[in-house]
Amino acid sequence: MGEAIVITSGKGGVGKTTTSANIGTALALLGKKVCLVDTDIGLRNLDVVMGLENRIIYDLCDVADGRCRLNQALVKDKRFDELYMLPAAQTKDKNAVSPEQVKEIIEELKKDFEYVLIDCPAGIEQGFKNAIAGADQAIVMTTPENASVRDADRVIGLLESSHISSPKLIVNRIRHSMVKSGDMLDIDEVLQVLNIDLLGVVPDDEMVIKAANSGEPTVMNPDSKAAIAYRNIARRILGDTVPLMQMDQKKSAFSRFKKFFGMG
Amino acid sequence: MAVRASRYVTIKGIKDGLTFQFDDKCDFEELVNDLRFKLEHTHQNILTGPLVHVDIRTGEREMTEEQKDTLLDILSQKGNLLVRSFEEPPVPELEVIDRNAVKILTGMIRSGQVLHHEGPLLFLGDVNAGGTVTSTDDIYILGALRGMAHAGIDGNEDAVIAASFFSPTQLRIADRISRPPDDGENRESHMEFAYLQDGIMKIDKMANMARLGRDFNVFKGV
């Protein structure tokens, strides 16, 4: 029996879909059998980020309404044999499925997969309720901005009053230079407000945008800092203890090097 | 007459009289019949004689006045039985809300969540921005107040709002609303409290709460 993890944030545009795709791929990279479920009905993106848009035949609504079997709707990833995706419908809206239907589908997927990652739509309405219905755990995404932290706080409150007890936090798009100059909230400030366990910190990285556009998750690119962060997060999900990446370490080593040669 | 099982009325002799213990589960009719039977048949000998004091125990049974009278009538038919006490089930006491007792609650009030309490409230935890605490009396927060607090919500202008980390989005006491100044500078947050003075909201250090002149228990030293 696998584990279902919902990735949610409340606010839109903080990187739920990108993170779902990357953590899913990272887990597959570590040899796990993973299924990604897109619950953003009407505004599906996960297939685009994964580069699997042209392979979709059936979707979540078709499964829920019994128009096809579950394994007919699953789209196999082009890179990993053990990575699948269940796409959302694009022509319907969030009310097309009920939380019970989603829960049933997730339960079914948990029998075949070690990890079921549910990509939640923005907002706290029907789509959110659908997405969390079948989940055992939750990952809350936030960026170091007040608006995003506020929405994450709201979502954590909703999750804590649901069946999901202790959601984990990922802080996305942190810019070390801005944090240092005091223009961006730092991790401690975010954690102080939200007061939940930190699962990982993902640095702001242009490669993420590039990768998403080319339909290849960043995590495949070992040169990307965000990729390392996502791989670490995947390992933490598996239960490994991985220390937080020291984002200024590289720089300081370099500056020490410069100093040594009398350049700093 | 058939022999009847005597199980509903238990008669016990005590130092200075008799105790009648009535079963509290059986049908009232059966109880009456058993009492009659005992008085008229089985216990005749001890019930004819000098004056005896009787205590009645009804257990958990709730009886109407009529039912009580029925039982007392039966007993009074025996001239020597003097009912001394009639013990009824204790009336469940109404929970008295002590408005001076501070209610202690722990947890975390996140964005969109509302905590309301009648009476003074001591909250151990944070109130995040977007979260709301309301009370008819004082609000004390052992933690960060980043959200909205409304003390004296029913109009109590003497109510105060205090927090260990005082950084609210908005404060309300009775019908007065106040917010931090707009000047943008990030004021250091300390352990502070807000109160109303002549209808104007003021904020002061926690240590100065004693000077407020309210009926707090003020420690004056020894």
Tab-separated table of C-alpha atoms in Angstrom:
chain	number	residue	atom	x	y	z
A	1	MET	CA	0.000	0.000	0.000
A	2	GLY	CA	1.502	3.287	-1.117
A	3	GLU	CA	1.341	6.744	0.323
A	4	ALA	CA	-0.679	9.607	-1.121
A	5	ILE	CA	0.799	13.091	-0.721
A	6	VAL	CA	-1.041	16.226	-1.782
A	7	ILE	CA	0.970	19.268	-2.849
A	8	THR	CA	-0.946	22.423	-2.108
A	9	SER	CA	-0.416	26.127	-1.390
A	10	GLY	CA	-3.607	28.142	-1.449
A	11	LYS	CA	-2.047	30.869	-3.565
A	12	GLY	CA	-1.513	30.307	-7.257
A	13	GLY	CA	1.824	30.486	-9.002
A	14	VAL	CA	4.055	29.406	-6.142
A	15	GLY	CA	5.174	26.248	-7.900
A	16	LYS	CA	2.811	23.431	-6.969
A	17	THR	CA	2.793	21.840	-10.395
A	18	THR	CA	6.535	22.264	-10.957
A	19	THR	CA	7.224	20.798	-7.536
A	20	SER	CA	4.851	17.869	-8.111
A	21	ALA	CA	6.592	17.080	-11.392
A	22	ASN	CA	10.055	17.409	-9.890
A	23	ILE	CA	9.477	15.484	-6.682
A	24	GLY	CA	7.683	12.781	-8.677
A	25	THR	CA	10.581	12.517	-11.105
A	26	ALA	CA	13.121	12.591	-8.277
A	27	LEU	CA	11.335	9.737	-6.519
A	28	ALA	CA	11.265	7.782	-9.784
A	29	LEU	CA	14.963	8.563	-10.164
A	30	LEU	CA	15.471	6.931	-6.757
A	31	GLY	CA	13.733	3.809	-8.072
A	32	LYS	CA	10.275	4.321	-6.609
A	33	LYS	CA	7.042	3.577	-8.413
A	34	VAL	CA	5.242	6.916	-8.600
A	35	CYS	CA	1.956	8.204	-9.953
A	36	LEU	CA	1.291	11.918	-10.384
A	37	VAL	CA	-2.350	12.973	-10.230
A	38	ASP	CA	-3.435	16.314	-11.623
A	39	THR	CA	-6.610	17.523	-9.870
A	40	ASP	CA	-6.591	20.961	-11.486
A	41	ILE	CA	-9.607	20.216	-13.661
A	42	GLY	CA	-10.118	22.822	-16.374
A	43	LEU	CA	-6.639	24.324	-15.966
A	44	ARG	CA	-4.420	21.311	-16.207
A	45	ASN	CA	-0.687	21.951	-16.444
A	46	LEU	CA	1.074	18.958	-15.024
A	47	ASP	CA	1.028	17.195	-18.386
A	48	VAL	CA	2.654	20.224	-20.015
A	49	VAL	CA	5.410	20.449	-17.413
A	50	MET	CA	6.034	16.723	-17.770
A	51	GLY	CA	5.948	16.963	-21.567
A	52	LEU	CA	3.224	14.346	-21.801
A	53	GLU	CA	0.393	16.491	-23.147
A	54	ASN	CA	0.215	14.737	-26.507
A	55	ARG	CA	-0.160	11.282	-24.946
A	56	ILE	CA	-3.370	11.925	-23.021
A	57	ILE	CA	-6.312	9.797	-24.080
A	58	TYR	CA	-8.539	9.627	-21.020
A	59	ASP	CA	-8.539	11.757	-17.871
A	60	LEU	CA	-9.560	11.862	-14.211
A	61	CYS	CA	-13.197	12.668	-15.020
A	62	ASP	CA	-13.441	9.776	-17.445
A	63	VAL	CA	-12.247	7.436	-14.698
A	64	ALA	CA	-14.575	8.978	-12.114
A	65	ASP	CA	-17.579	8.672	-14.410
A	66	GLY	CA	-16.678	5.159	-15.465
A	67	ARG	CA	-16.000	5.949	-19.126
A	68	CYS	CA	-12.703	4.091	-18.908
A	69	ARG	CA	-10.694	1.924	-16.559
A	70	LEU	CA	-8.106	3.581	-14.333
A	71	ASN	CA	-5.100	2.039	-16.065
A	72	GLN	CA	-6.394	3.214	-19.438
A	73	ALA	CA	-6.182	6.804	-18.265
A	74	LEU	CA	-2.671	6.524	-16.812
A	75	VAL	CA	-0.004	8.093	-19.015
A	76	LYS	CA	3.432	6.513	-18.788
A	77	ASP	CA	6.365	8.894	-18.551
A	78	LYS	CA	8.779	9.001	-21.459
A	79	ARG	CA	11.879	8.808	-19.256
A	80	PHE	CA	10.956	6.412	-16.468
A	81	ASP	CA	9.094	3.131	-16.659
A	82	GLU	CA	7.914	3.426	-13.102
A	83	LEU	CA	6.500	6.941	-13.408
A	84	TYR	CA	2.893	7.525	-14.451
A	85	MET	CA	0.549	10.455	-14.583
A	86	LEU	CA	-3.223	10.679	-14.273
A	87	PRO	CA	-4.188	13.868	-16.124
A	88	ALA	CA	-7.065	16.202	-15.237
A	89	ALA	CA	-9.854	16.951	-17.684
A	90	GLN	CA	-9.465	20.213	-19.541
A	91	THR	CA	-13.036	20.679	-20.790
A	92	LYS	CA	-14.830	20.486	-17.422
A	93	ASP	CA	-14.595	22.294	-14.085
A	94	LYS	CA	-13.804	21.402	-10.483
A	95	ASN	CA	-17.376	20.319	-9.770
A	96	ALA	CA	-17.158	17.544	-12.350
A	97	VAL	CA	-15.826	15.171	-9.682
A	98	SER	CA	-16.601	14.736	-6.000
A	99	PRO	CA	-14.105	14.234	-3.154
A	100	GLU	CA	-15.455	10.686	-2.730
A	101	GLN	CA	-14.707	9.849	-6.356
A	102	VAL	CA	-11.172	11.235	-6.103
A	103	LYS	CA	-10.615	9.370	-2.863
A	104	GLU	CA	-11.692	6.120	-4.490
A	105	ILE	CA	-9.303	6.652	-7.405
A	106	ILE	CA	-6.393	7.486	-5.073
A	107	GLU	CA	-7.112	4.389	-2.978
A	108	GLU	CA	-6.985	2.341	-6.164
A	109	LEU	CA	-3.684	3.946	-7.211
A	110	LYS	CA	-2.131	3.362	-3.776
A	111	LYS	CA	-2.445	-0.379	-4.382
A	112	ASP	CA	-0.142	-0.194	-7.405
A	113	PHE	CA	2.194	2.698	-6.595
A	114	GLU	CA	4.568	3.444	-3.740
A	115	TYR	CA	3.908	7.179	-3.966
A	116	VAL	CA	0.857	8.970	-5.300
A	117	LEU	CA	1.528	12.707	-5.620
A	118	ILE	CA	-1.582	14.842	-5.960
A	119	ASP	CA	-1.147	18.221	-7.612
A	120	CYS	CA	-3.721	20.508	-5.998
A	121	PRO	CA	-5.279	23.510	-7.763
A	122	ALA	CA	-4.949	26.990	-6.279
A	123	GLY	CA	-7.714	28.115	-3.955
A	124	ILE	CA	-9.538	26.482	-1.056
A	125	GLU	CA	-12.792	25.582	-2.780
A	126	GLN	CA	-14.052	22.424	-4.443
A	127	GLY	CA	-10.779	21.679	-6.232
A	128	PHE	CA	-8.854	21.838	-2.958
A	129	LYS	CA	-11.401	19.607	-1.237
A	130	ASN	CA	-11.159	17.100	-4.084
A	131	ALA	CA	-7.373	17.093	-3.944
A	132	ILE	CA	-6.992	16.519	-0.207
A	133	ALA	CA	-9.777	13.922	0.031
A	134	GLY	CA	-7.587	10.951	-0.789
A	135	ALA	CA	-4.304	12.221	0.644
A	136	ASP	CA	-2.508	10.778	3.675
A	137	GLN	CA	0.050	13.575	3.898
A	138	ALA	CA	0.370	17.101	2.660
A	139	ILE	CA	3.154	19.311	1.431
A	140	VAL	CA	2.424	23.028	1.640
A	141	MET	CA	4.285	25.243	-0.801
A	142	THR	CA	5.084	28.844	-0.163
A	143	THR	CA	7.397	31.488	-1.562
A	144	PRO	CA	9.118	33.987	0.735
A	145	GLU	CA	6.438	36.637	0.189
A	146	ASN	CA	3.866	37.796	2.709
A	147	ALA	CA	0.889	37.068	0.467
A	148	SER	CA	2.047	33.550	-0.183
A	149	VAL	CA	2.854	32.899	3.485
A	150	ARG	CA	-0.580	34.204	4.455
A	151	ASP	CA	-2.301	31.791	2.078
A	152	ALA	CA	-0.087	28.923	3.180
A	153	ASP	CA	-1.112	29.681	6.765
A	154	ARG	CA	-4.770	29.531	5.776
A	155	VAL	CA	-4.269	26.221	3.984
A	156	ILE	CA	-2.336	24.741	6.916
A	157	GLY	CA	-5.251	25.683	9.157
A	158	LEU	CA	-7.669	23.920	6.819
A	159	LEU	CA	-5.437	20.860	6.546
A	160	GLU	CA	-5.002	20.621	10.308
A	161	SER	CA	-8.751	20.638	10.778
A	162	SER	CA	-9.120	17.924	8.134
A	163	HIS	CA	-7.863	14.349	8.355
A	164	ILE	CA	-4.307	15.429	7.496
A	165	SER	CA	-2.558	16.223	10.735
A	166	SER	CA	0.965	17.492	10.177
A	167	PRO	CA	1.623	19.076	6.809
A	168	LYS	CA	5.230	19.718	5.735
A	169	LEU	CA	6.558	22.928	4.255
A	170	ILE	CA	8.578	23.666	1.149
A	171	VAL	CA	9.807	27.224	0.670
A	172	ASN	CA	10.207	27.815	-3.024
A	173	ARG	CA	12.098	30.439	-5.018
A	174	ILE	CA	14.335	31.723	-2.298
A	175	ARG	CA	16.937	34.198	-3.497
A	176	HIS	CA	19.876	34.164	-1.230
A	177	SER	CA	21.177	37.567	-2.236
A	178	MET	CA	17.828	39.202	-1.521
A	179	VAL	CA	17.502	37.481	1.833
A	180	LYS	CA	20.967	38.684	2.743
A	181	SER	CA	20.142	42.276	1.875
A	182	GLY	CA	16.945	42.011	3.919
A	183	ASP	CA	14.623	42.449	0.930
A	184	MET	CA	13.184	38.966	1.147
A	185	LEU	CA	11.726	37.042	4.068
A	186	ASP	CA	14.209	34.469	5.266
A	187	ILE	CA	13.388	30.862	6.055
A	188	ASP	CA	13.324	31.471	9.795
A	189	GLU	CA	10.765	34.235	9.470
A	190	VAL	CA	8.540	32.011	7.350
A	191	LEU	CA	8.929	29.112	9.761
A	192	GLN	CA	8.209	31.303	12.745
A	193	VAL	CA	4.841	32.258	11.332
A	194	LEU	CA	3.817	28.915	9.872
A	195	ASN	CA	5.278	26.764	12.640
A	196	ILE	CA	5.348	23.431	10.759
A	197	ASP	CA	8.157	21.067	9.788
A	198	LEU	CA	10.343	22.186	6.928
A	199	LEU	CA	10.726	19.620	4.179
A	200	GLY	CA	12.997	21.653	1.963
A	201	VAL	CA	14.054	24.945	0.470
A	202	VAL	CA	14.242	25.393	-3.289
A	203	PRO	CA	16.380	28.240	-4.612
A	204	ASP	CA	15.093	30.470	-7.367
A	205	ASP	CA	16.613	29.053	-10.527
A	206	GLU	CA	16.066	30.097	-14.127
A	207	MET	CA	16.656	26.547	-15.221
A	208	VAL	CA	13.317	25.585	-13.670
A	209	ILE	CA	11.492	27.829	-16.134
A	210	LYS	CA	13.561	26.577	-19.018
A	211	ALA	CA	12.968	22.968	-18.057
A	212	ALA	CA	9.227	23.431	-17.579
A	213	ASN	CA	8.936	24.933	-21.041
A	214	SER	CA	10.798	22.061	-22.611
A	215	GLY	CA	8.670	19.498	-20.812
A	216	GLU	CA	11.583	18.020	-18.940
A	217	PRO	CA	11.583	18.352	-15.131
A	218	THR	CA	14.544	20.329	-13.779
A	219	VAL	CA	15.492	17.509	-11.505
A	220	MET	CA	16.987	15.684	-14.515
A	221	ASN	CA	19.612	18.397	-14.805
A	222	PRO	CA	22.319	17.880	-12.145
A	223	ASP	CA	23.787	21.341	-12.808
A	224	SER	CA	20.697	23.068	-11.499
A	225	LYS	CA	20.650	24.073	-7.815
A	226	ALA	CA	16.895	23.615	-7.752
A	227	ALA	CA	17.398	20.068	-9.022
A	228	ILE	CA	19.629	19.242	-6.057
A	229	ALA	CA	17.054	20.760	-3.713
A	230	TYR	CA	14.282	18.628	-5.236
A	231	ARG	CA	16.404	15.497	-5.019
A	232	ASN	CA	17.069	16.235	-1.353
A	233	ILE	CA	13.357	16.704	-0.759
A	234	ALA	CA	12.641	13.349	-2.404
A	235	ARG	CA	15.212	11.682	-0.170
A	236	ARG	CA	13.644	13.299	2.902
A	237	ILE	CA	10.265	11.939	1.811
A	238	LEU	CA	11.873	8.495	1.767
A	239	GLY	CA	12.968	9.072	5.349
A	240	ASP	CA	16.646	9.947	4.840
A	241	THR	CA	18.176	12.687	6.917
A	242	VAL	CA	19.566	15.184	4.452
A	243	PRO	CA	20.866	18.484	5.791
A	244	LEU	CA	19.557	21.693	4.252
A	245	MET	CA	21.633	22.901	1.359
A	246	GLN	CA	23.868	25.769	2.387
A	247	MET	CA	23.166	28.224	-0.328
A	248	ASP	CA	25.981	30.612	0.384
A	249	GLN	CA	28.579	27.932	0.910
A	250	LYS	CA	29.714	27.803	-2.688
A	251	LYS	CA	29.992	31.549	-2.855
A	252	SER	CA	31.869	31.923	0.386
A	253	ALA	CA	34.340	29.236	-0.636
A	254	PHE	CA	34.904	31.168	-3.820
A	255	SER	CA	35.317	34.473	-1.998
A	256	ARG	CA	37.810	32.888	0.338
A	257	PHE	CA	39.634	31.694	-2.737
A	258	LYS	CA	39.594	35.222	-4.116
A	259	LYS	CA	40.822	36.565	-0.819
A	260	PHE	CA	43.668	34.115	-0.887
A	261	PHE	CA	44.838	35.603	-4.121
A	262	GLY	CA	44.380	39.092	-2.832
A	263	MET	CA	41.387	39.828	-5.064
A	264	GLY	CA	38.663	40.052	-2.387
B	1	MET	CA	-51.918	-14.361	48.611
B	2	ALA	CA	-48.865	-15.307	46.676
B	3	VAL	CA	-45.497	-14.684	48.217
B	4	ARG	CA	-43.942	-11.696	46.562
B	5	ALA	CA	-40.360	-10.985	46.005
B	6	SER	CA	-39.482	-7.995	48.122
B	7	ARG	CA	-36.914	-6.252	46.048
B	8	TYR	CA	-38.117	-2.716	45.485
B	9	VAL	CA	-38.311	-1.429	49.015
B	10	THR	CA	-35.517	-2.113	51.445
B	11	ILE	CA	-36.195	-1.289	55.060
B	12	LYS	CA	-33.185	-0.923	57.283
B	13	GLY	CA	-32.992	-0.174	60.912
B	14	ILE	CA	-30.595	2.540	61.956
B	15	LYS	CA	-29.691	3.826	65.391
B	16	ASP	CA	-32.625	6.177	65.768
B	17	GLY	CA	-35.177	4.973	63.266
B	18	LEU	CA	-35.698	3.312	59.933
B	19	THR	CA	-34.426	3.981	56.449
B	20	PHE	CA	-36.646	3.194	53.497
B	21	GLN	CA	-34.508	2.686	50.419
B	22	PHE	CA	-36.645	2.772	47.281
B	23	ASP	CA	-35.441	1.101	44.128
B	24	ASP	CA	-34.899	3.782	41.445
B	25	LYS	CA	-35.105	1.632	38.330
B	26	CYS	CA	-38.436	-0.173	38.691
B	27	ASP	CA	-41.896	1.013	37.673
B	28	PHE	CA	-43.443	3.445	40.143
B	29	GLU	CA	-46.578	1.272	40.430
B	30	GLU	CA	-44.510	-1.732	41.435
B	31	LEU	CA	-42.741	0.361	44.027
B	32	VAL	CA	-46.056	1.463	45.525
B	33	ASN	CA	-47.367	-2.099	45.555
B	34	ASP	CA	-44.239	-3.407	47.224
B	35	LEU	CA	-44.346	-0.672	49.860
B	36	ARG	CA	-47.980	-1.431	50.619
B	37	PHE	CA	-47.287	-5.146	50.784
B	38	LYS	CA	-44.391	-4.720	53.158
B	39	LEU	CA	-46.235	-2.398	55.494
B	40	GLU	CA	-49.363	-4.481	55.588
B	41	HIS	CA	-47.912	-7.987	55.588
B	42	THR	CA	-44.249	-8.800	56.022
B	43	HIS	CA	-43.046	-6.061	58.314
B	44	GLN	CA	-46.169	-5.621	60.348
B	45	ASN	CA	-44.527	-6.516	63.644
B	46	ILE	CA	-41.812	-3.876	63.601
B	47	LEU	CA	-44.129	-1.218	62.337
B	48	THR	CA	-46.589	-1.474	65.152
B	49	GLY	CA	-45.113	-0.022	68.248
B	50	PRO	CA	-43.598	3.202	69.474
B	51	LEU	CA	-43.023	6.238	67.290
B	52	VAL	CA	-40.257	5.628	64.749
B	53	HIS	CA	-38.419	8.177	62.689
B	54	VAL	CA	-38.221	7.339	58.984
B	55	ASP	CA	-35.706	8.493	56.416
B	56	ILE	CA	-36.579	7.987	52.794
B	57	ARG	CA	-33.977	7.457	50.101
B	58	THR	CA	-35.229	7.552	46.535
B	59	GLY	CA	-31.916	7.024	44.752
B	60	GLU	CA	-31.795	8.381	41.242
B	61	ARG	CA	-35.519	8.335	40.636
B	62	GLU	CA	-37.078	11.656	39.752
B	63	MET	CA	-40.577	11.862	41.193
B	64	THR	CA	-43.472	14.214	40.687
B	65	GLU	CA	-45.111	15.851	43.703
B	66	GLU	CA	-48.082	13.530	43.242
B	67	GLN	CA	-45.924	10.451	43.382
B	68	LYS	CA	-44.197	11.711	46.516
B	69	ASP	CA	-47.563	12.341	48.131
B	70	THR	CA	-48.677	8.816	47.256
B	71	LEU	CA	-45.684	7.342	49.055
B	72	LEU	CA	-46.041	9.651	52.047
B	73	ASP	CA	-49.756	8.825	52.287
B	74	ILE	CA	-49.013	5.128	52.475
B	75	LEU	CA	-46.470	5.700	55.212
B	76	SER	CA	-48.720	8.010	57.180
B	77	GLN	CA	-51.377	5.308	57.296
B	78	LYS	CA	-49.168	3.692	59.875
B	79	GLY	CA	-49.579	6.001	62.803
B	80	ASN	CA	-46.192	5.307	64.311
B	81	LEU	CA	-44.096	6.228	61.264
B	82	LEU	CA	-42.857	9.800	61.326
B	83	VAL	CA	-41.158	10.846	58.109
B	84	ARG	CA	-38.110	12.757	59.131
B	85	SER	CA	-36.391	13.261	55.773
B	86	PHE	CA	-37.148	12.654	52.149
B	87	GLU	CA	-33.929	12.517	50.193
B	88	GLU	CA	-34.312	13.309	46.553
B	89	PRO	CA	-31.814	12.928	43.733
B	90	PRO	CA	-29.462	15.875	43.605
B	91	VAL	CA	-30.556	18.490	41.108
B	92	PRO	CA	-27.780	18.787	38.544
B	93	GLU	CA	-26.134	22.071	39.319
B	94	LEU	CA	-26.223	24.631	36.578
B	95	GLU	CA	-22.705	25.379	35.455
B	96	VAL	CA	-21.957	28.783	36.837
B	97	ILE	CA	-19.799	30.774	34.494
B	98	ASP	CA	-17.342	32.660	36.598
B	99	ARG	CA	-16.609	35.698	34.538
B	100	ASN	CA	-13.534	36.470	36.545
B	101	ALA	CA	-11.909	33.099	35.913
B	102	VAL	CA	-9.338	33.298	33.158
B	103	LYS	CA	-9.806	30.594	30.553
B	104	ILE	CA	-6.537	29.110	29.360
B	105	LEU	CA	-6.425	27.822	25.808
B	106	THR	CA	-3.503	26.585	23.768
B	107	GLY	CA	-3.035	26.137	20.051
B	108	MET	CA	-2.424	28.304	17.063
B	109	ILE	CA	-4.868	30.601	15.347
B	110	ARG	CA	-4.067	30.644	11.657
B	111	SER	CA	-5.328	32.852	8.873
B	112	GLY	CA	-9.102	32.547	8.528
B	113	GLN	CA	-9.615	30.987	11.952
B	114	VAL	CA	-11.641	32.658	14.696
B	115	LEU	CA	-11.459	32.054	18.432
B	116	HIS	CA	-14.228	33.497	20.563
B	117	HIS	CA	-14.484	33.229	24.314
B	118	GLU	CA	-16.889	34.618	26.895
B	119	GLY	CA	-14.791	36.046	29.692
B	120	PRO	CA	-11.073	36.691	30.073
B	121	LEU	CA	-8.878	34.587	27.860
B	122	LEU	CA	-5.266	33.517	28.160
B	123	PHE	CA	-4.129	32.050	24.874
B	124	LEU	CA	-0.849	30.149	24.788
B	125	GLY	CA	0.276	30.222	21.162
B	126	ASP	CA	0.435	32.477	18.147
B	127	VAL	CA	-2.356	34.389	16.475
B	128	ASN	CA	-1.264	34.713	12.861
B	129	ALA	CA	-2.152	37.494	10.469
B	130	GLY	CA	-5.650	36.853	9.164
B	131	GLY	CA	-6.613	35.071	12.380
B	132	THR	CA	-9.062	36.557	14.887
B	133	VAL	CA	-9.430	36.345	18.675
B	134	THR	CA	-12.473	37.837	20.327
B	135	SER	CA	-13.562	37.945	23.937
B	136	THR	CA	-16.139	39.702	26.053
B	137	ASP	CA	-13.344	40.553	28.474
B	138	ASP	CA	-9.534	40.764	28.442
B	139	ILE	CA	-7.331	38.916	25.967
B	140	TYR	CA	-3.830	37.864	27.029
B	141	ILE	CA	-1.652	36.125	24.485
B	142	LEU	CA	1.443	34.230	25.540
B	143	GLY	CA	2.860	34.156	22.036
B	144	ALA	CA	2.784	36.395	18.991
B	145	LEU	CA	-0.230	38.509	18.139
B	146	ARG	CA	0.014	39.137	14.410
B	147	GLY	CA	-3.686	38.993	13.589
B	148	MET	CA	-6.738	40.812	14.914
B	149	ALA	CA	-7.832	40.858	18.543
B	150	HIS	CA	-11.143	42.225	19.788
B	151	ALA	CA	-11.485	42.506	23.557
B	152	GLY	CA	-14.661	43.567	25.341
B	153	ILE	CA	-16.708	42.641	22.296
B	154	ASP	CA	-19.983	43.294	24.142
B	155	GLY	CA	-18.940	46.842	24.925
B	156	ASN	CA	-16.636	46.450	27.921
B	157	GLU	CA	-14.350	49.448	27.565
B	158	ASP	CA	-12.161	48.310	30.464
B	159	ALA	CA	-10.959	45.259	28.570
B	160	VAL	CA	-7.288	45.041	27.597
B	161	ILE	CA	-5.339	43.146	24.953
B	162	ALA	CA	-1.864	41.947	25.897
B	163	ALA	CA	0.663	39.834	24.022
B	164	SER	CA	4.264	38.735	24.428
B	165	PHE	CA	4.981	39.709	20.834
B	166	PHE	CA	2.697	42.587	20.052
B	167	SER	CA	2.410	43.033	16.304
B	168	PRO	CA	-1.310	43.054	15.466
B	169	THR	CA	-2.875	43.874	12.108
B	170	GLN	CA	-5.738	45.529	13.956
B	171	LEU	CA	-6.947	45.979	17.511
B	172	ARG	CA	-10.478	46.445	18.747
B	173	ILE	CA	-11.654	47.159	22.271
B	174	ALA	CA	-15.414	47.509	22.748
B	175	ASP	CA	-16.464	49.567	19.701
B	176	ARG	CA	-13.091	51.261	19.130
B	177	ILE	CA	-10.919	50.148	16.240
B	178	SER	CA	-7.233	50.906	15.950
B	179	ARG	CA	-4.397	49.863	13.689
B	180	PRO	CA	-0.651	50.300	13.694
B	181	PRO	CA	0.579	53.505	12.043
B	182	ASP	CA	1.243	53.453	8.314
B	183	ASP	CA	4.707	54.976	8.486
B	184	GLY	CA	6.154	51.715	7.325
B	185	GLU	CA	9.086	51.538	9.718
B	186	ASN	CA	9.236	48.180	11.392
B	187	ARG	CA	8.640	49.014	14.995
B	188	GLU	CA	10.274	46.600	17.402
B	189	SER	CA	7.649	44.396	18.978
B	190	HIS	CA	7.753	43.998	22.723
B	191	MET	CA	5.611	42.585	25.437
B	192	GLU	CA	2.863	45.159	25.408
B	193	PHE	CA	-0.802	45.712	26.010
B	194	ALA	CA	-3.543	47.912	24.587
B	195	TYR	CA	-6.259	49.666	26.587
B	196	LEU	CA	-8.841	52.388	26.200
B	197	GLN	CA	-8.401	55.729	27.917
B	198	ASP	CA	-11.159	58.296	27.374
B	199	GLY	CA	-12.239	56.408	24.286
B	200	ILE	CA	-8.771	56.450	22.739
B	201	MET	CA	-6.741	53.298	22.343
B	202	LYS	CA	-3.296	53.367	23.860
B	203	ILE	CA	-0.436	50.917	23.961
B	204	ASP	CA	2.018	50.576	26.797
B	205	LYS	CA	4.681	48.281	28.200
B	206	MET	CA	3.342	45.282	30.068
B	207	ALA	CA	5.030	46.458	33.257
B	208	ASN	CA	2.831	49.536	33.287
B	209	MET	CA	-0.397	47.582	33.429
B	210	ALA	CA	-0.509	48.090	37.176
B	211	ARG	CA	-0.730	51.847	36.635
B	212	LEU	CA	-3.949	51.415	34.710
B	213	GLY	CA	-5.856	51.717	37.974
B	214	ARG	CA	-8.072	48.742	37.290
B	215	ASP	CA	-8.916	46.192	39.929
B	216	PHE	CA	-6.022	43.929	39.093
B	217	ASN	CA	-4.248	42.223	41.905
B	218	VAL	CA	-1.242	44.473	41.993
B	219	PHE	CA	1.960	43.190	43.496
B	220	LYS	CA	3.518	45.955	45.546
B	221	GLY	CA	6.464	44.189	47.053
B	222	VAL	CA	7.128	43.315	50.667
